[in-house]
Coordinates of N, CA and C and ligand atoms in Angstrom, one line a residue:
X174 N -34.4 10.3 27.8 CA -35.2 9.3 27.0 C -34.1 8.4 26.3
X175 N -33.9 7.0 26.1 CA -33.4 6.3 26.2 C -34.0 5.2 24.9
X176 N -33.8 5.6 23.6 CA -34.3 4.7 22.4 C -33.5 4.2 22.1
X177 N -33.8 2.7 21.0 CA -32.9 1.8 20.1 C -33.7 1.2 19.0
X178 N -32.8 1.0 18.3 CA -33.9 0.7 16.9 C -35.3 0.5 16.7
X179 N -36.0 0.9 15.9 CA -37.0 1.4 16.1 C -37.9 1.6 16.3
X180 N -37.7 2.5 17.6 CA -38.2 3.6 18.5 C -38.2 5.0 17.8
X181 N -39.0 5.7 17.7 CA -38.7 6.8 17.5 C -39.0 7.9 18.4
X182 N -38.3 9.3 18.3 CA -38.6 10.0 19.3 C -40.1 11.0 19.0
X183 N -40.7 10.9 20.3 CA -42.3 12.0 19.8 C -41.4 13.2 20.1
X184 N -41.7 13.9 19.1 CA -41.6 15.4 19.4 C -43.1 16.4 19.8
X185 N -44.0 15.7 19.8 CA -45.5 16.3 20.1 C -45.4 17.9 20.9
X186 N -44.8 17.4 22.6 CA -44.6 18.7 23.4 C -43.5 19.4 23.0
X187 N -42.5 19.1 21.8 CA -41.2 19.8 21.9 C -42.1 20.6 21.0
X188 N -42.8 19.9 19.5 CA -43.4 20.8 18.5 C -44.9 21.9 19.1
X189 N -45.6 21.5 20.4 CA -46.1 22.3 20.7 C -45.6 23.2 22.0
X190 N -44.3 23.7 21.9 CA -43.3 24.5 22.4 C -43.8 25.1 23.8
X191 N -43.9 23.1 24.6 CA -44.8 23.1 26.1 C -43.1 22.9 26.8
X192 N -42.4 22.4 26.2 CA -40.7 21.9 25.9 C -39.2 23.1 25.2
X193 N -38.9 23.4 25.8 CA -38.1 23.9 25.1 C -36.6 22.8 24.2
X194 N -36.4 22.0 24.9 CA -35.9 21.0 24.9 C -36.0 19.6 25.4
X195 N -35.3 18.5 24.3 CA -35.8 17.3 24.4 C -34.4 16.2 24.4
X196 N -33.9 16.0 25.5 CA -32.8 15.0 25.5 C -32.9 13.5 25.4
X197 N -32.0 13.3 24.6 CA -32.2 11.7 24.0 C -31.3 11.5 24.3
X198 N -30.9 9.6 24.2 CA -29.6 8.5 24.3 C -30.1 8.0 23.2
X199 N -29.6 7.8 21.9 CA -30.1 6.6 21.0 C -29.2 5.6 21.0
X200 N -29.0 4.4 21.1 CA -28.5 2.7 21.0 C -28.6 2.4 20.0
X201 N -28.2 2.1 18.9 CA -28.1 2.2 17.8 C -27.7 0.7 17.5
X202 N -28.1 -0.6 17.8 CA -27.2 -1.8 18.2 C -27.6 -2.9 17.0
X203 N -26.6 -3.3 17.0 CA -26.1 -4.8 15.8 C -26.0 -4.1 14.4
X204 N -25.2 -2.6 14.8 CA -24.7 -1.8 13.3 C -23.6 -3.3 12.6
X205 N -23.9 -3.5 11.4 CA -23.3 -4.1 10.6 C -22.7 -3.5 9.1
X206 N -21.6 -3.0 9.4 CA -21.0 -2.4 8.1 C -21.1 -2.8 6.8
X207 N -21.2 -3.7 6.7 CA -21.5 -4.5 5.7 C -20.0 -5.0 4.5
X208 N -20.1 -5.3 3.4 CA -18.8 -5.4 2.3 C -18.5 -4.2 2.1
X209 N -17.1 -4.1 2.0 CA -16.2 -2.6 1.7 C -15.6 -2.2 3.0
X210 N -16.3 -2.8 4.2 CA -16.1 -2.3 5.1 C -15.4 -3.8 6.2
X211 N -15.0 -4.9 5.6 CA -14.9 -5.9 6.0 C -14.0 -5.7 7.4
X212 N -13.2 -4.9 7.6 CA -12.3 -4.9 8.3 C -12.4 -4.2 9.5
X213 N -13.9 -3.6 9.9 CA -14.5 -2.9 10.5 C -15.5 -4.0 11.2
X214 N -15.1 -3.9 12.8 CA -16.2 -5.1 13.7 C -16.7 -3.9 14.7
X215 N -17.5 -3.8 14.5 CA -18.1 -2.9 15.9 C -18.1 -3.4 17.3
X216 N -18.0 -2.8 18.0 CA -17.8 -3.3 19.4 C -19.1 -2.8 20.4
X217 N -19.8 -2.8 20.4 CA -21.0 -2.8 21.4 C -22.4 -1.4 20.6
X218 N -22.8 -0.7 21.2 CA -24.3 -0.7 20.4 C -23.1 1.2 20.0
X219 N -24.0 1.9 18.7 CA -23.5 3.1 18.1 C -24.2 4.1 19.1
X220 N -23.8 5.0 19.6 CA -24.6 6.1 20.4 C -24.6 7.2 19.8
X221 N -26.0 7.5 19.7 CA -26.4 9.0 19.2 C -27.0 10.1 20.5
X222 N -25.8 10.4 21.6 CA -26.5 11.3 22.0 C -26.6 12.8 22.3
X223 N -28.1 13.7 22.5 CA -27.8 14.9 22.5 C -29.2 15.3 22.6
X224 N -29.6 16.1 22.1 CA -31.1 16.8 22.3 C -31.7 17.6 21.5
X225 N -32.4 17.9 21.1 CA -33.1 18.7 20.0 C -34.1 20.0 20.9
X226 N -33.7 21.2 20.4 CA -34.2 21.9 20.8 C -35.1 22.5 19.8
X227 N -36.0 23.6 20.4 CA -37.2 24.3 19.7 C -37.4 25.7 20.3
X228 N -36.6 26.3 19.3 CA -36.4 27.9 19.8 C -37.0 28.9 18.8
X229 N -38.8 29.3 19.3 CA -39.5 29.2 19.0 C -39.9 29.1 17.3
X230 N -39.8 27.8 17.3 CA -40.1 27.6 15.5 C -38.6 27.1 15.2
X231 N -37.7 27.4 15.3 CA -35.8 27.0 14.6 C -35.9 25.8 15.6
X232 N -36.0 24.5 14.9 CA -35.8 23.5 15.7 C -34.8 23.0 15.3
X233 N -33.7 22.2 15.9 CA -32.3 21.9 15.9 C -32.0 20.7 16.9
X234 N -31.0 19.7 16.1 CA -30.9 18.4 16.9 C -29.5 18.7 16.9
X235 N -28.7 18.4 18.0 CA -27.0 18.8 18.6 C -27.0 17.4 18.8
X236 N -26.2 16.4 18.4 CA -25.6 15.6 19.2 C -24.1 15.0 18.8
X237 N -24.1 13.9 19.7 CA -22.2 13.1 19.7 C -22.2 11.5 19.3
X238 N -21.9 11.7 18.6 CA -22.1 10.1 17.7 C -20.8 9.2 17.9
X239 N -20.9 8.1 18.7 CA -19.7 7.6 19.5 C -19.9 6.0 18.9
X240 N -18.9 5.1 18.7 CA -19.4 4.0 18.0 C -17.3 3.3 18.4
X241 N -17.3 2.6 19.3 CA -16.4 1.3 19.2 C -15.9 0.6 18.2
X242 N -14.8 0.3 17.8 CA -14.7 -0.5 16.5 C -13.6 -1.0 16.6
X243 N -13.4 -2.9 16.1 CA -11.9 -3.5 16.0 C -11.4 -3.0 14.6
X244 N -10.1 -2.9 14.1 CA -9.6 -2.9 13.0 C -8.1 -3.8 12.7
X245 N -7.8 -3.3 11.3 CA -6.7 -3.7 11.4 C -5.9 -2.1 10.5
X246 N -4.7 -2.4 10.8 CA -3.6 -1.6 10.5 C -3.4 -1.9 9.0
X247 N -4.0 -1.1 7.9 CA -4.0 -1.3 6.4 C -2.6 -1.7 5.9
X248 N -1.6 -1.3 6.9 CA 0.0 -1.7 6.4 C 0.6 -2.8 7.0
X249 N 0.8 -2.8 8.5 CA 1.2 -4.6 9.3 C 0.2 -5.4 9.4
X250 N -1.1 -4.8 9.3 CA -2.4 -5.9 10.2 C -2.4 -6.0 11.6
X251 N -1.9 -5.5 12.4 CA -1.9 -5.3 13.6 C -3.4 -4.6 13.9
X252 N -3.7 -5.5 15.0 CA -5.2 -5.0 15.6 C -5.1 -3.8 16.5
X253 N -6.1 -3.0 16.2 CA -6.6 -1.6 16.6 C -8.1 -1.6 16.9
X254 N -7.9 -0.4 18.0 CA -9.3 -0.4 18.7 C -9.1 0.8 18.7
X255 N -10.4 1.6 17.7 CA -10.4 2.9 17.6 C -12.4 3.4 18.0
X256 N -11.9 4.4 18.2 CA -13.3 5.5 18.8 C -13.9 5.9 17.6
X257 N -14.9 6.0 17.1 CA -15.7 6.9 16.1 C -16.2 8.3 17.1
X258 N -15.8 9.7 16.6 CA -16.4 10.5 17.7 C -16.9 11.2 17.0
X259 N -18.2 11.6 16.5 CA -18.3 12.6 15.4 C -19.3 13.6 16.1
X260 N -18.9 14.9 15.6 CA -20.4 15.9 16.4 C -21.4 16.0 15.4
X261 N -22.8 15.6 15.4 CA -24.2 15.9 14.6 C -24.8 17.2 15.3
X262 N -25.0 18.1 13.7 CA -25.7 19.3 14.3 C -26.9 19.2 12.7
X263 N -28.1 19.0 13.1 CA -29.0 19.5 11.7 C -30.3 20.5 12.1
X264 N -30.6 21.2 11.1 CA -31.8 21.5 11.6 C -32.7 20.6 11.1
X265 N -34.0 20.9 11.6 CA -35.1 20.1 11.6 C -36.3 20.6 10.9
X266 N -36.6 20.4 10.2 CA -38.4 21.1 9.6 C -38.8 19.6 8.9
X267 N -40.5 20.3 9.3 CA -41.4 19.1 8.8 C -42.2 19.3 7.7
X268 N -42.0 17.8 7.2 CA -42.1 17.7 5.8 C -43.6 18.4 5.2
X269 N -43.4 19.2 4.3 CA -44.5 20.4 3.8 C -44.6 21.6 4.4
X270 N -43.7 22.2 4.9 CA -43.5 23.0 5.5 C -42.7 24.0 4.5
X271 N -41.6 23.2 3.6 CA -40.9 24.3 3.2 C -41.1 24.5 1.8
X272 N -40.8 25.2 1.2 CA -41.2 25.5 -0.4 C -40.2 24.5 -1.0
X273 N -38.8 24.7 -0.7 CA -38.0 23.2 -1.5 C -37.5 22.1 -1.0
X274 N -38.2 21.1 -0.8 CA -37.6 19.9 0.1 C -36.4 19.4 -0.8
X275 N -35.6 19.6 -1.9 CA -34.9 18.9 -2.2 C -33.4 19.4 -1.9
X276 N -33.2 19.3 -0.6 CA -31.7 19.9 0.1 C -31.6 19.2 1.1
X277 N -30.6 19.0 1.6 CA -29.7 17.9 2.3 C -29.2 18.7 3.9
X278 N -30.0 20.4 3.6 CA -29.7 21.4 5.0 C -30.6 20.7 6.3
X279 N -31.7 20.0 5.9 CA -32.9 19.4 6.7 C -32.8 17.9 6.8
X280 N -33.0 18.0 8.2 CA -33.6 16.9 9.3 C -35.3 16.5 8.7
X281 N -35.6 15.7 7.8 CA -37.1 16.1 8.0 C -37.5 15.1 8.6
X282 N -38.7 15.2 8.9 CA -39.8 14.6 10.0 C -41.6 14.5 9.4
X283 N -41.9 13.9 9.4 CA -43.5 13.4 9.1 C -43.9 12.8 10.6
X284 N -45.0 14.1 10.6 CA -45.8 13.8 11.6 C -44.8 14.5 12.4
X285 N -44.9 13.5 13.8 CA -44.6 14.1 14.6 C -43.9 13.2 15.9
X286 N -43.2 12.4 15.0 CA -42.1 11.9 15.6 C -40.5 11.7 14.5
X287 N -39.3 11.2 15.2 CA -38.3 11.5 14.4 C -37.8 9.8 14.6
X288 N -37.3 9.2 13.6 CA -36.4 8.4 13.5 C -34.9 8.0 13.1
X289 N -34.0 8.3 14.3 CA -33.1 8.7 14.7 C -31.7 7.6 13.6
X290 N -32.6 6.1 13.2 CA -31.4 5.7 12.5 C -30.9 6.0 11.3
X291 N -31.7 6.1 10.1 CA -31.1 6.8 8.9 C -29.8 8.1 8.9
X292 N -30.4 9.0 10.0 CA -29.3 9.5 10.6 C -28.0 9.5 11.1
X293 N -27.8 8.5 11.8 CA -27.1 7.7 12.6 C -26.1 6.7 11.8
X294 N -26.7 5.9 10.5 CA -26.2 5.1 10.1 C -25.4 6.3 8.7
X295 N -26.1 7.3 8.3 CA -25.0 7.9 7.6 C -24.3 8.7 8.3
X296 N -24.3 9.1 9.9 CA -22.8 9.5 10.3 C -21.9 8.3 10.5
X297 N -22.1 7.4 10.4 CA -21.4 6.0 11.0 C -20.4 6.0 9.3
X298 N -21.1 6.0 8.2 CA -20.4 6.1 7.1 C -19.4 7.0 6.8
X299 N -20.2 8.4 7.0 CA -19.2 9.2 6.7 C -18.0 9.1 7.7
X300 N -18.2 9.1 8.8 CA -17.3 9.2 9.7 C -16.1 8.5 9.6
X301 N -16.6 6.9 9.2 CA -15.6 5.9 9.4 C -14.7 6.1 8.1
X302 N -13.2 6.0 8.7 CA -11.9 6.6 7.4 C -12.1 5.1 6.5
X303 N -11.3 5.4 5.6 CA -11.2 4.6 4.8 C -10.4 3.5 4.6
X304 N -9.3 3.9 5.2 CA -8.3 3.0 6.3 C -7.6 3.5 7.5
X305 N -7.0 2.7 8.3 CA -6.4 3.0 9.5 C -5.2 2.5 9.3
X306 N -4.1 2.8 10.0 CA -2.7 2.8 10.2 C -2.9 3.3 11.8
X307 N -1.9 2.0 11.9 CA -1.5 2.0 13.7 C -0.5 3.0 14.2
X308 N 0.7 3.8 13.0 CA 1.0 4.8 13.6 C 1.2 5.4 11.5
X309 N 1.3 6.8 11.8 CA 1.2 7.4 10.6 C 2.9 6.5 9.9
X310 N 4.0 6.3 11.0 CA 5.3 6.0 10.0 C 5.3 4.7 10.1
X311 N 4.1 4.1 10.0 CA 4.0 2.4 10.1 C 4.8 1.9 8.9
X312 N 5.7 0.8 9.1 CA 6.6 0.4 7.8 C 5.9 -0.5 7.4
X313 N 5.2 -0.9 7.9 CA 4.2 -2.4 6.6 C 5.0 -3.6 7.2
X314 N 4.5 -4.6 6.4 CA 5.3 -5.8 6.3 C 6.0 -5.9 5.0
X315 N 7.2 -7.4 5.5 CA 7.9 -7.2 3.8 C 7.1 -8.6 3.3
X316 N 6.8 -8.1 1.6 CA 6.2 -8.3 0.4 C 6.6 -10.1 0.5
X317 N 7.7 -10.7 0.6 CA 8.7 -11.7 1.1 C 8.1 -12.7 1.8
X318 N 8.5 -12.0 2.6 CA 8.9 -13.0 4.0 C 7.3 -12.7 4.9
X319 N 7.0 -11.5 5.4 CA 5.8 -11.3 5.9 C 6.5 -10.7 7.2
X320 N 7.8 -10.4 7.5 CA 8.5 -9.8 8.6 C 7.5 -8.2 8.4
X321 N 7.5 -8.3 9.7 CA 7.1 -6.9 10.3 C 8.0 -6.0 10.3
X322 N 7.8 -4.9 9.1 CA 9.2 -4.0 9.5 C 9.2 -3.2 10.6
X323 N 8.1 -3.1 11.3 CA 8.4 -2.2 12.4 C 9.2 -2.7 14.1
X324 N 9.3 -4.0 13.7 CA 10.0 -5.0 14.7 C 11.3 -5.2 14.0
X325 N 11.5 -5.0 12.9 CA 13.5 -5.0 12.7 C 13.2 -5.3 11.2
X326 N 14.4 -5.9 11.0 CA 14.7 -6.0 9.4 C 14.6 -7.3 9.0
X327 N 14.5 -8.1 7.9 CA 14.6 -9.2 7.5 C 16.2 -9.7 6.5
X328 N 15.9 -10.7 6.2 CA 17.4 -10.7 4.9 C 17.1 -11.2 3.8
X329 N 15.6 -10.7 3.3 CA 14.9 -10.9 1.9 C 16.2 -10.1 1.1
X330 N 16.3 -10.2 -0.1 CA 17.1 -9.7 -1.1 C 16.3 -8.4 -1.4
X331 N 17.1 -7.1 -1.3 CA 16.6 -6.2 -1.6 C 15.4 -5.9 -2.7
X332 N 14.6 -5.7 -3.0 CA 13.9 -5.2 -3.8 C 14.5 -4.9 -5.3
X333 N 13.9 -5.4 -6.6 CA 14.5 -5.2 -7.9 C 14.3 -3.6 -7.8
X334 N 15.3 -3.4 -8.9 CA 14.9 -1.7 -8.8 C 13.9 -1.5 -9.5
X335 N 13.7 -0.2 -10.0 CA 12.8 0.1 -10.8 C 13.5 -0.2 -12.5
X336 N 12.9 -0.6 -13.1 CA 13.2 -0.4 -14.9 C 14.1 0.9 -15.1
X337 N 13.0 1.7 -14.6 CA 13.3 3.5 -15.2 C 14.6 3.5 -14.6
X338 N 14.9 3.6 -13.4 CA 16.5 3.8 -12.4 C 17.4 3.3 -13.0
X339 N 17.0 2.1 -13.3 CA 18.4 1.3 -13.6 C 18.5 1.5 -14.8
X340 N 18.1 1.8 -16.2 CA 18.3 2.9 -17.1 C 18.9 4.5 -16.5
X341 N 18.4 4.9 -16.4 CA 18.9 6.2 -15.5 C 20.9 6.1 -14.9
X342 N 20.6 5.0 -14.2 CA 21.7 4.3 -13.6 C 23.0 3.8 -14.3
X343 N 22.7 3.4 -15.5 CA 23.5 3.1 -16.8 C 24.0 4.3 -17.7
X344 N 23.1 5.3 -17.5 CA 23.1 6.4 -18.5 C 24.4 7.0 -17.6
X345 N 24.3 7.4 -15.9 CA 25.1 7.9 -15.8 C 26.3 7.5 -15.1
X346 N 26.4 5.6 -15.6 CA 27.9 5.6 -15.4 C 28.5 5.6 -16.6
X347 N 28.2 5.6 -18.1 CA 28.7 6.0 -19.2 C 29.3 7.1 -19.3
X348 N 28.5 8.0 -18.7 CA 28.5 9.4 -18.7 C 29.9 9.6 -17.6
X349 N 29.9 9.1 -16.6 CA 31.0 9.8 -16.0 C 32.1 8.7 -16.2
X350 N 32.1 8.1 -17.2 CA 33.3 7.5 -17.9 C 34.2 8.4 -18.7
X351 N 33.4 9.1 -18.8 CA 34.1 9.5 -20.4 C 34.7 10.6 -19.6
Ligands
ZN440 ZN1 0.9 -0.8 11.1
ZN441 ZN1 11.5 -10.4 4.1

C-alpha cells in the first residue's frame, strides 16, 4: 500500500485480525523544515516504510524512516548530502481503550484508520542532528581571510592571544629571570 499526505492507512481487516499484517510505503513529500533548520533542503519525498502488525490484540508498527537532505558543513560550508535513516518501532492502541492515555509509549488511533504524518514529521525532527561537519577533524575557515583551512594555510597574522596567557606568559618570564 503506497500513501502520501493525507491518506491514511485503514486498519479495519488488520483490527478485525482477518490480517495478520499490514505493509505500507508512506511518501511523506514537500517536508519543509522550517526556521532553525535553515540549512537543511530536503531532497525528494521523506519515506516511512514498514508494516504494522496484529498479534492477537499487541498491535505494533516496525518501520525505516529514510529522508535525503542538502547541508552545509557548520565549520567550512562545504555542501553535503546526507541520509536520515532512522528505525520506528511503536505500539499501537486505540484511543479509549487504555486506562491512561497520557504516555508517549502509544501510537494512538481513532477509529479505525492511522495517520502516518505526525509520526513521521517527529522522526524527521528528532532524527535530524543539530549540525553537520564534513569530516569530524574539519578545520573551519579562517575568521580573516575566509581561506579554507582544510586546503592549506593562509598568512593572516596569527590570532591575538588570549588576555589570561599572556598574563600567565609574563608571570613566567619574571619568574625564570630571577
Ligand atoms: Zn567542513
Ligand atoms: Zn586568513
Amino acid at each position: 500500500m503506497i500513501l502520501t499526505n493525507g491518506e491514511k492507512i485503514d486498519l479495519r481487516s488488520l483490527l478485525a485480525e482477518e490480517i495478520t499484517t499490514l505493509p505500507f510505503e508512506y511518501r511523506y513529500k514537500n517536508f519543509n523544515p522550517g526556521k532553525g533548520y535553515a540549512d537543511i533542503k530536503p531532497v525528494g519525498d521523506a519515506c516511512l516504510d514498514g508494516r504494522i502488525t496484529n498479534n492477537a490484540g499487541y498491535i505494533r508498527l516496525d518501520a525505516v524512516l529514510t529522508l535525503q537532505y542538502r547541508t552545509a558543513c557548520a565549520r567550512c560550508a562545504a555542501e553535503l548530502e546526507r541520509t536520515l535513516h532512522v528505525p520506528v518501532e511503536r505500539d499501537i492502541a486505540i484511543r479509549g481503550q487504555l486506562e491512561d492515555e497520557d504516555t508517549d509509549d502509544y501510537l494512538f488511533i481513532d477509529g479505525e484508520e492511522l495517520d502516518l504524518e505526525p509520526l513521521t514529521v517527529e522522526e524527521i525532527y528528532l532524527g535530524l542532528p543539530m549540525r553537520e561537519l564534513c569530516s569530524e577533524d574539519c578545520r573551519g575557515l579562517c575568521s580573516k581571510c575566509g581561506k579554507n583551512f582544510n586546503e592549506g594555510t593562509c598568512s593572516c597574522p596569527e590570532r591575538e592571544p588570549d588576555p589570561r596567557l599572556a598574563i600567565l606568559s609574563k608571570w613566567s618570564e619574571k619568574h625564570s629571570q630571577q
